[in-house]
Short mmCIF file of C-alpha atoms in Angstrom, two decimals:
data_model
loop_
_atom_site.label_atom_id
_atom_site.label_comp_id
_atom_site.label_asym_id
_atom_site.label_seq_id
_atom_site.Cartn_x
_atom_site.Cartn_y
_atom_site.Cartn_z
CA MET X 1 84.00 81.29 62.93
CA ASP X 2 80.29 83.42 62.48
CA GLY X 3 82.31 85.21 59.68
CA ALA X 4 83.06 82.29 57.56
CA LEU X 5 79.26 82.10 56.12
CA PRO X 6 80.25 79.56 53.57
CA LEU X 7 80.81 77.20 56.28
CA VAL X 8 78.19 77.77 58.88
CA ARG X 9 76.06 76.86 55.86
CA LEU X 10 77.42 73.80 54.83
CA VAL X 11 76.82 72.81 58.83
CA GLU X 12 73.30 73.57 58.50
CA GLN X 13 72.32 71.86 55.51
CA PHE X 14 74.06 69.05 57.12
CA ALA X 15 72.18 69.56 60.00
CA ARG X 16 68.94 69.32 58.39
CA LEU X 17 69.19 65.44 57.82
CA PRO X 18 67.51 63.31 60.22
CA GLY X 19 68.89 62.26 63.16
CA VAL X 20 71.57 64.63 62.39
CA GLY X 21 72.50 67.53 65.81
CA ARG X 22 74.71 70.44 65.21
CA LYS X 23 77.77 68.74 66.41
CA THR X 24 77.61 65.92 64.19
CA ALA X 25 76.90 68.42 61.40
CA GLN X 26 80.13 70.19 62.21
CA ARG X 27 82.14 66.87 61.33
CA PHE X 28 80.80 66.26 58.79
CA ALA X 29 81.96 69.90 57.36
CA PHE X 30 84.55 69.53 58.62
CA TYR X 31 85.19 66.56 57.08
CA ILE X 32 84.44 68.21 53.39
CA LEU X 33 86.43 70.88 54.47
CA ASN X 34 89.79 68.44 54.76
CA GLN X 35 88.70 66.51 51.20
CA PRO X 36 90.56 67.59 48.19
CA GLU X 37 88.67 69.62 46.01
CA GLU X 38 87.49 67.26 43.47
CA LYS X 39 86.03 64.65 46.17
CA ALA X 40 83.87 67.80 47.55
CA ARG X 41 82.57 68.28 43.53
CA GLU X 42 81.75 64.33 43.50
CA PHE X 43 79.81 64.61 46.25
CA ALA X 44 77.80 67.77 45.01
CA GLN X 45 77.14 65.93 41.97
CA ALA X 46 76.38 62.84 43.21
CA ILE X 47 73.53 64.66 45.65
CA LEU X 48 72.12 66.40 42.00
CA ASP X 49 72.18 63.28 39.84
CA ALA X 50 70.58 61.07 42.67
CA ARG X 51 68.11 64.35 43.17
CA THR X 52 67.58 64.75 39.18
CA LYS X 53 68.11 61.05 37.76
CA ILE X 54 66.03 59.22 40.20
CA LYS X 55 62.36 58.29 39.20
CA LYS X 56 59.43 56.13 39.78
CA CYS X 57 59.61 52.56 38.31
CA SER X 58 56.53 52.77 35.85
CA ILE X 59 55.24 49.45 36.76
CA CYS X 60 56.18 49.08 40.65
CA GLY X 61 56.67 52.56 42.02
CA ASN X 62 60.51 51.36 43.29
CA LEU X 63 63.25 53.85 42.06
CA THR X 64 65.25 53.73 39.31
CA ASP X 65 67.46 55.79 36.67
CA GLU X 66 65.48 54.51 33.52
CA GLU X 67 62.03 53.79 32.84
CA LEU X 68 61.76 50.26 34.75
CA CYS X 69 63.60 49.25 37.32
CA PRO X 70 65.98 46.45 36.94
CA ILE X 71 63.86 43.96 38.85
CA CYS X 72 60.00 44.31 37.12
CA ALA X 73 62.95 44.47 33.94
CA ALA X 74 64.38 41.40 34.91
CA LYS X 75 62.58 38.51 33.02
CA GLU X 76 63.41 35.87 35.19
CA ARG X 77 61.40 37.08 37.91
CA ASP X 78 57.97 35.60 38.93
CA THR X 79 55.85 38.58 38.05
CA SER X 80 52.17 36.81 39.03
CA LEU X 81 53.74 37.48 42.87
CA VAL X 82 53.66 40.99 44.20
CA CYS X 83 55.19 42.09 47.33
CA VAL X 84 53.54 45.25 48.07
CA VAL X 85 55.57 47.06 50.70
CA GLU X 86 55.54 51.09 52.05
CA ASP X 87 59.30 52.17 50.91
CA PRO X 88 61.43 51.65 48.30
CA ARG X 89 63.94 50.77 51.20
CA ASP X 90 61.49 47.78 52.14
CA VAL X 91 62.45 45.85 48.46
CA LEU X 92 66.40 46.48 49.39
CA ALA X 93 65.35 44.91 52.81
CA PHE X 94 63.42 42.10 50.69
CA GLU X 95 66.42 41.62 47.99
CA ARG X 96 69.02 41.22 50.73
CA THR X 97 67.20 38.12 51.36
CA LYS X 98 68.38 36.39 47.98
CA GLU X 99 64.84 34.25 48.34
CA TYR X 100 62.62 36.26 47.08
CA ASN X 101 61.50 36.03 43.41
CA GLY X 102 58.87 37.54 42.86
CA VAL X 103 58.05 41.29 41.62
CA TYR X 104 56.94 44.36 44.19
CA HIS X 105 54.39 47.29 44.49
CA VAL X 106 55.87 50.34 46.20
CA LEU X 107 53.09 51.91 48.28
CA HIS X 108 55.39 55.13 49.07
CA GLY X 109 53.58 55.72 52.14
CA LEU X 110 50.73 54.35 54.55
CA ILE X 111 46.93 55.26 54.89
CA SER X 112 47.79 57.71 57.93
CA PRO X 113 44.53 59.91 58.67
CA MET X 114 46.54 61.69 61.43
CA ASP X 115 49.05 62.82 59.19
CA GLY X 116 46.49 63.65 56.78
CA VAL X 117 47.54 60.61 54.40
CA GLY X 118 44.53 59.02 52.35
CA PRO X 119 44.12 56.01 50.03
CA GLU X 120 44.51 58.50 47.01
CA GLN X 121 47.85 60.00 48.09
CA LEU X 122 49.37 56.08 47.36
CA THR X 123 50.12 54.77 44.36
CA ILE X 124 46.83 52.22 45.32
CA LYS X 125 45.01 53.13 42.30
CA GLU X 126 48.15 51.44 40.15
CA LEU X 127 47.95 48.15 42.51
CA LEU X 128 44.37 47.61 41.46
CA ALA X 129 45.18 48.72 37.73
CA ARG X 130 48.19 45.98 37.97
CA VAL X 131 45.34 43.20 39.30
CA GLN X 132 43.21 44.49 36.86
CA ALA X 133 44.90 43.77 34.45
CA GLY X 134 45.87 40.22 35.50
CA GLY X 135 48.82 37.73 35.89
CA VAL X 136 48.86 38.54 39.68
CA ARG X 137 48.33 35.13 41.34
CA GLU X 138 48.95 36.32 45.02
CA ALA X 139 49.70 39.65 46.66
CA ILE X 140 51.61 39.79 49.59
CA MET X 141 50.78 42.47 52.51
CA ALA X 142 54.34 43.44 53.52
CA THR X 143 53.75 46.63 55.54
CA ASN X 144 55.36 47.35 59.00
CA PRO X 145 53.69 45.81 62.01
CA THR X 146 52.20 49.30 63.23
CA VAL X 147 49.12 50.65 63.36
CA GLU X 148 49.27 52.49 60.13
CA GLY X 149 51.10 49.13 58.42
CA GLU X 150 48.37 46.65 59.92
CA ALA X 151 45.31 49.19 58.48
CA THR X 152 46.34 49.61 55.17
CA ALA X 153 46.98 45.72 54.97
CA MET X 154 43.55 45.51 55.86
CA TYR X 155 42.63 48.62 53.19
CA LEU X 156 44.18 46.48 50.49
CA ALA X 157 42.91 43.40 51.16
CA ARG X 158 39.24 44.56 51.03
CA LEU X 159 39.74 45.88 47.82
CA LEU X 160 41.82 43.45 46.08
CA LYS X 161 39.87 39.78 47.61
CA PRO X 162 37.12 40.65 45.12
CA LEU X 163 39.49 40.91 42.13
CA GLY X 164 39.77 37.03 42.79
CA VAL X 165 43.62 37.48 43.98
CA LYS X 166 45.01 35.55 47.21
CA VAL X 167 46.07 38.21 49.54
CA SER X 168 48.71 37.37 52.29
CA ARG X 169 50.30 39.09 55.21
CA LEU X 170 53.94 38.17 56.30
CA ALA X 171 54.22 36.16 59.90
CA TYR X 172 54.32 37.44 62.89
CA GLY X 173 56.65 35.77 65.44
CA ILE X 174 60.29 35.98 67.73
CA PRO X 175 63.05 37.71 65.54
CA VAL X 176 65.56 34.91 64.71
CA GLY X 177 68.29 35.33 67.05
CA GLY X 178 66.60 37.20 69.28
CA ASN X 179 65.20 36.25 73.16
CA LEU X 180 62.28 35.26 74.22
CA GLU X 181 62.55 37.48 77.44
CA TYR X 182 63.04 40.46 75.68
CA ALA X 183 60.09 39.48 73.21
CA ASP X 184 56.49 41.73 73.98
CA GLU X 185 53.78 40.42 74.96
CA VAL X 186 52.09 40.71 71.33
CA THR X 187 54.77 38.90 69.39
CA LEU X 188 55.02 36.44 71.72
CA TYR X 189 51.08 35.76 71.24
CA ARG X 190 51.38 35.80 67.56
CA ALA X 191 54.48 33.45 67.59
CA LEU X 192 52.07 30.67 69.91
CA GLU X 193 48.95 31.54 67.16
CA GLY X 194 51.67 31.34 64.11
CA ARG X 195 53.13 27.96 65.35
CA SER X 196 54.20 24.80 62.50
CA GLU X 197 55.17 21.32 63.13
CA LEU X 198 58.15 20.20 63.35
CA MET F 1 68.26 48.89 43.22
CA ASP F 2 71.61 47.93 41.86
CA GLY F 3 70.75 49.62 38.72
CA ALA F 4 70.08 52.99 40.54
CA LEU F 5 73.44 54.28 40.29
CA PRO F 6 73.17 57.65 40.84
CA LEU F 7 71.29 56.69 44.16
CA VAL F 8 73.77 54.27 45.03
CA ARG F 9 76.88 57.00 44.44
CA LEU F 10 75.06 58.95 46.67
CA VAL F 11 74.70 56.53 49.56
CA GLU F 12 78.45 56.03 49.16
CA GLN F 13 79.33 59.74 49.34
CA PHE F 14 77.24 59.94 52.73
CA ALA F 15 79.05 56.59 53.90
CA ARG F 16 82.33 58.28 53.74
CA LEU F 17 81.60 60.78 56.20
CA PRO F 18 83.05 60.29 59.65
CA GLY F 19 80.58 57.88 61.47
CA VAL F 20 77.85 57.35 59.32
CA GLY F 21 77.09 53.70 58.47
CA ARG F 22 75.49 52.09 54.76
CA LYS F 23 71.81 52.42 56.66
CA THR F 24 72.11 55.79 58.04
CA ALA F 25 73.41 56.75 55.02
CA GLN F 26 70.78 55.15 52.70
CA ARG F 27 68.53 57.13 55.36
CA PHE F 28 70.73 60.64 54.35
CA ALA F 29 70.15 59.53 50.73
CA PHE F 30 66.21 59.36 50.71
CA TYR F 31 65.95 62.10 52.50
CA ILE F 32 67.88 64.05 49.47
CA LEU F 33 65.57 62.46 47.14
CA ASN F 34 62.09 63.24 49.13
CA GLN F 35 63.41 67.17 49.17
CA PRO F 36 62.21 69.37 46.21
CA GLU F 37 64.97 69.56 43.66
CA GLU F 38 66.02 73.45 45.03
CA LYS F 39 66.48 72.19 48.27
CA ALA F 40 69.22 69.66 47.00
CA ARG F 41 70.97 72.00 44.66
CA GLU F 42 71.53 74.38 48.02
CA PHE F 43 72.85 71.61 49.99
CA ALA F 44 75.49 70.09 46.56
CA GLN F 45 76.07 74.23 46.59
CA ALA F 46 76.75 74.61 50.29
CA ILE F 47 79.40 71.89 50.03
CA LEU F 48 81.41 73.85 46.53
CA ASP F 49 81.09 76.81 48.59
CA ALA F 50 82.36 75.48 51.96
CA ARG F 51 85.52 73.55 49.89
CA THR F 52 86.26 76.26 47.27
CA LYS F 53 85.72 79.66 49.57
CA ILE F 54 86.93 78.96 53.08
CA LYS F 55 90.98 79.45 53.64
CA LYS F 56 92.82 80.04 56.61
CA CYS F 57 93.53 83.10 58.47
CA SER F 58 96.65 84.87 57.32
CA ILE F 59 97.34 85.46 61.04
CA CYS F 60 96.34 82.72 63.24
CA GLY F 61 95.62 80.45 60.70
CA ASN F 62 91.77 79.98 61.84
CA LEU F 63 88.87 78.99 59.26
CA THR F 64 87.62 82.23 57.20
CA ASP F 65 86.17 83.52 53.86
CA GLU F 66 88.29 86.31 54.13
CA GLU F 67 91.70 87.83 54.13
CA LEU F 68 91.42 87.60 58.45
CA CYS F 69 89.18 85.73 60.52
CA PRO F 70 86.31 87.91 62.10
CA ILE F 71 88.31 87.59 65.85
CA CYS F 72 91.68 88.50 64.01
CA ALA F 73 90.10 91.16 62.28
CA ALA F 74 88.13 92.43 65.58
CA LYS F 75 89.60 95.75 67.03
CA GLU F 76 88.39 95.15 70.53
CA ARG F 77 90.41 91.62 71.59
CA ASP F 78 93.59 91.40 73.36
CA THR F 79 95.92 90.46 70.91
CA SER F 80 98.78 90.17 72.98
CA LEU F 81 96.67 87.05 74.84
CA VAL F 82 97.09 83.95 72.31
CA CYS F 83 94.92 80.59 72.78
CA VAL F 84 97.02 77.89 71.10
CA VAL F 85 94.63 75.10 69.83
CA GLU F 86 94.99 72.20 67.56
CA ASP F 87 92.06 72.94 65.60
CA PRO F 88 89.53 75.36 64.30
CA ARG F 89 86.62 73.80 66.07
CA ASP F 90 88.39 74.67 69.51
CA VAL F 91 88.05 78.21 68.28
CA LEU F 92 84.39 77.42 68.07
CA ALA F 93 84.47 75.83 71.58
CA PHE F 94 86.38 78.83 73.30
CA GLU F 95 84.29 81.49 71.86
CA ARG F 96 80.67 79.55 73.41
CA THR F 97 82.27 80.30 76.33
CA LYS F 98 81.48 84.22 75.84
CA GLU F 99 85.07 84.76 78.71
CA TYR F 100 87.50 84.66 76.77
CA ASN F 101 88.72 88.14 74.94
CA GLY F 102 92.18 87.20 73.33
CA VAL F 103 93.10 85.72 69.98
CA TYR F 104 94.08 82.20 68.87
CA HIS F 105 96.57 80.10 66.98
CA VAL F 106 95.39 77.04 64.59
CA LEU F 107 98.06 74.73 64.79
CA HIS F 108 95.74 72.34 62.72
CA GLY F 109 96.77 69.13 64.00
CA LEU F 110 98.87 67.77 67.08
CA ILE F 111 102.62 66.46 66.96
CA SER F 112 102.43 62.86 66.52
CA PRO F 113 105.52 60.90 65.02
CA MET F 114 103.33 58.07 65.08
CA ASP F 115 100.76 59.49 62.50
CA GLY F 116 103.82 60.89 60.49
CA VAL F 117 103.07 64.63 61.87
CA GLY F 118 106.21 66.39 62.73
CA PRO F 119 106.15 70.18 63.93
CA GLU F 120 106.84 71.28 60.34
CA GLN F 121 103.31 70.33 59.67
CA LEU F 122 102.11 72.27 61.95
CA THR F 123 101.70 76.29 61.61
CA ILE F 124 104.37 76.19 64.31
CA LYS F 125 106.88 78.54 62.49
CA GLU F 126 103.79 81.46 61.91
CA LEU F 127 103.56 81.25 65.62
CA LEU F 128 106.72 81.80 66.71
CA ALA F 129 107.04 84.77 63.84
CA ARG F 130 103.88 85.89 65.77
CA VAL F 131 105.86 86.02 69.05
CA GLN F 132 108.99 87.35 67.37
CA ALA F 133 107.01 90.02 66.12
CA GLY F 134 106.60 91.13 69.57
CA GLY F 135 103.26 91.97 71.66
CA VAL F 136 102.25 89.46 72.62
CA ARG F 137 102.15 88.82 76.89
CA GLU F 138 101.27 85.05 77.08
CA ALA F 139 100.47 81.70 75.40
CA ILE F 140 98.03 79.58 76.63
CA MET F 141 98.37 76.30 75.09
CA ALA F 142 95.18 74.77 75.24
CA THR F 143 95.50 71.25 73.23
CA ASN F 144 93.52 68.48 74.46
CA PRO F 145 94.93 66.45 77.55
CA THR F 146 96.28 63.34 75.63
CA VAL F 147 99.28 61.99 75.14
CA GLU F 148 100.16 63.71 71.70
CA GLY F 149 98.50 67.30 73.13
CA GLU F 150 100.58 67.24 76.11
CA ALA F 151 103.80 66.37 74.21
CA THR F 152 102.90 69.64 71.78
CA ALA F 153 101.97 71.67 74.19
CA MET F 154 105.56 70.51 76.06
CA TYR F 155 107.82 71.17 72.43
CA LEU F 156 106.14 74.74 72.46
CA ALA F 157 106.60 75.52 75.73
CA ARG F 158 110.40 75.14 75.21
CA LEU F 159 110.69 76.61 72.37
CA LEU F 160 108.47 79.92 73.17
CA LYS F 161 109.99 80.40 76.78
CA PRO F 162 113.12 82.16 75.75
CA LEU F 163 111.24 84.50 73.71
CA GLY F 164 110.51 85.86 77.11
CA VAL F 165 106.50 85.20 76.61
CA LYS F 166 104.37 83.61 79.35
CA VAL F 167 103.76 80.28 78.68
CA SER F 168 100.39 78.88 80.31
CA ARG F 169 98.68 75.14 80.48
CA LEU F 170 94.70 75.13 80.28
CA ALA F 171 93.52 73.82 84.04
CA TYR F 172 92.88 69.52 84.43
CA GLY F 173 90.03 68.99 87.21
CA ILE F 174 86.70 67.75 87.37
CA PRO F 175 84.59 68.56 84.63
CA VAL F 176 81.63 70.86 86.20
CA GLY F 177 78.20 68.98 86.74
CA GLY F 178 80.77 65.89 86.40
CA ASN F 179 80.88 62.92 89.34
CA LEU F 180 83.75 62.33 91.64
CA GLU F 181 83.00 58.70 91.58
CA TYR F 182 83.16 58.85 87.68
CA ALA F 183 86.27 60.35 87.47
CA ASP F 184 89.72 58.85 86.61
CA GLU F 185 92.48 58.83 89.27
CA VAL F 186 94.53 60.88 87.16
CA THR F 187 92.05 63.36 86.78
CA LEU F 188 91.59 63.49 90.27
CA TYR F 189 94.88 63.90 91.32
CA ARG F 190 95.21 66.77 89.33
CA ALA F 191 91.89 68.21 90.77
CA LEU F 192 93.42 67.53 94.09
CA GLU F 193 97.21 69.37 93.09
CA GLY F 194 95.49 72.30 91.30
CA ARG F 195 93.14 72.83 94.44
CA SER F 196 92.65 76.68 95.23
CA GLU F 197 91.43 78.21 98.19
CA LEU F 198 88.15 78.92 98.89
#
């Protein structure tokens, strides 16, 4: 099999995907070999298309293959409410709730001095420009509840508040369907703190 | 994101891989987007190359990008000992032991009437031709210890024995490093049966 270089190379490529080891990569490669050639072509083309055609929305930084992402291009969205997220995947997560009608701002990362990521590498300048241009009523800090997520939210709040915009943060609490027994104490404390009247 | 069709298509392609769900496929797709374009091209090319250049070895049916697989092409292998396996992956597994010096015959499947796979869809004809051509001393049935694997081994043994070739089967027993407590009773019984003197 050492001689079947194209196969070895494909296994190597699959093994580079996040969370994929040698065995899984091998399974993927054999799946490709067992597909009709047409299907393998489609797969290869999809990789090229995604990499070459996808770019960032010129307003919010979300991924799109046009000038504006479908959310910024939609007329019925409330552009005065901006949900600030780390990643385009977070946009997908919020869109799945089908409840949020505002728009987004994708930071493409979080401030993380340990990884050498400072504010200037994120789309913070663009966010400030959006707010300064007017029309934004509230900015929701929807970064992950990690150290970096919190720090980035705090940093942004300090920049945005002087511009006269309301800055809010996602609620902390017990996940729906979760189990109190398994909740960590910080989450429980936050859930207590944030309790609401019934 | 519904507008970013190239991305949706790439996620769909990844989700077709065995054992990959929507979330994992999404993670793979975002990995591709974050790669330099050159790397994405390499990935796409590896898929095409593997699918178009890899073929079956004309002797043993193992996968190769040349006429003969490296094992059949090697001069130092014992061609009188043929290990019959279901899949090219099984060849890799045996090669990793670094102890086997014979050659292989890859069936590319097992007899499975339930899945509509009969003997004629496998490379059984080619195996018989190899044995009839002479020079084969022993054929080791190295199919998986499943119903289909056993049935295929039995079927092949019945065909091969009249040709005057020794037919053997892999040993059953406790896996090295395994735990007796967790071994199923059939395996334990086979391990007892196959015990050897110390």
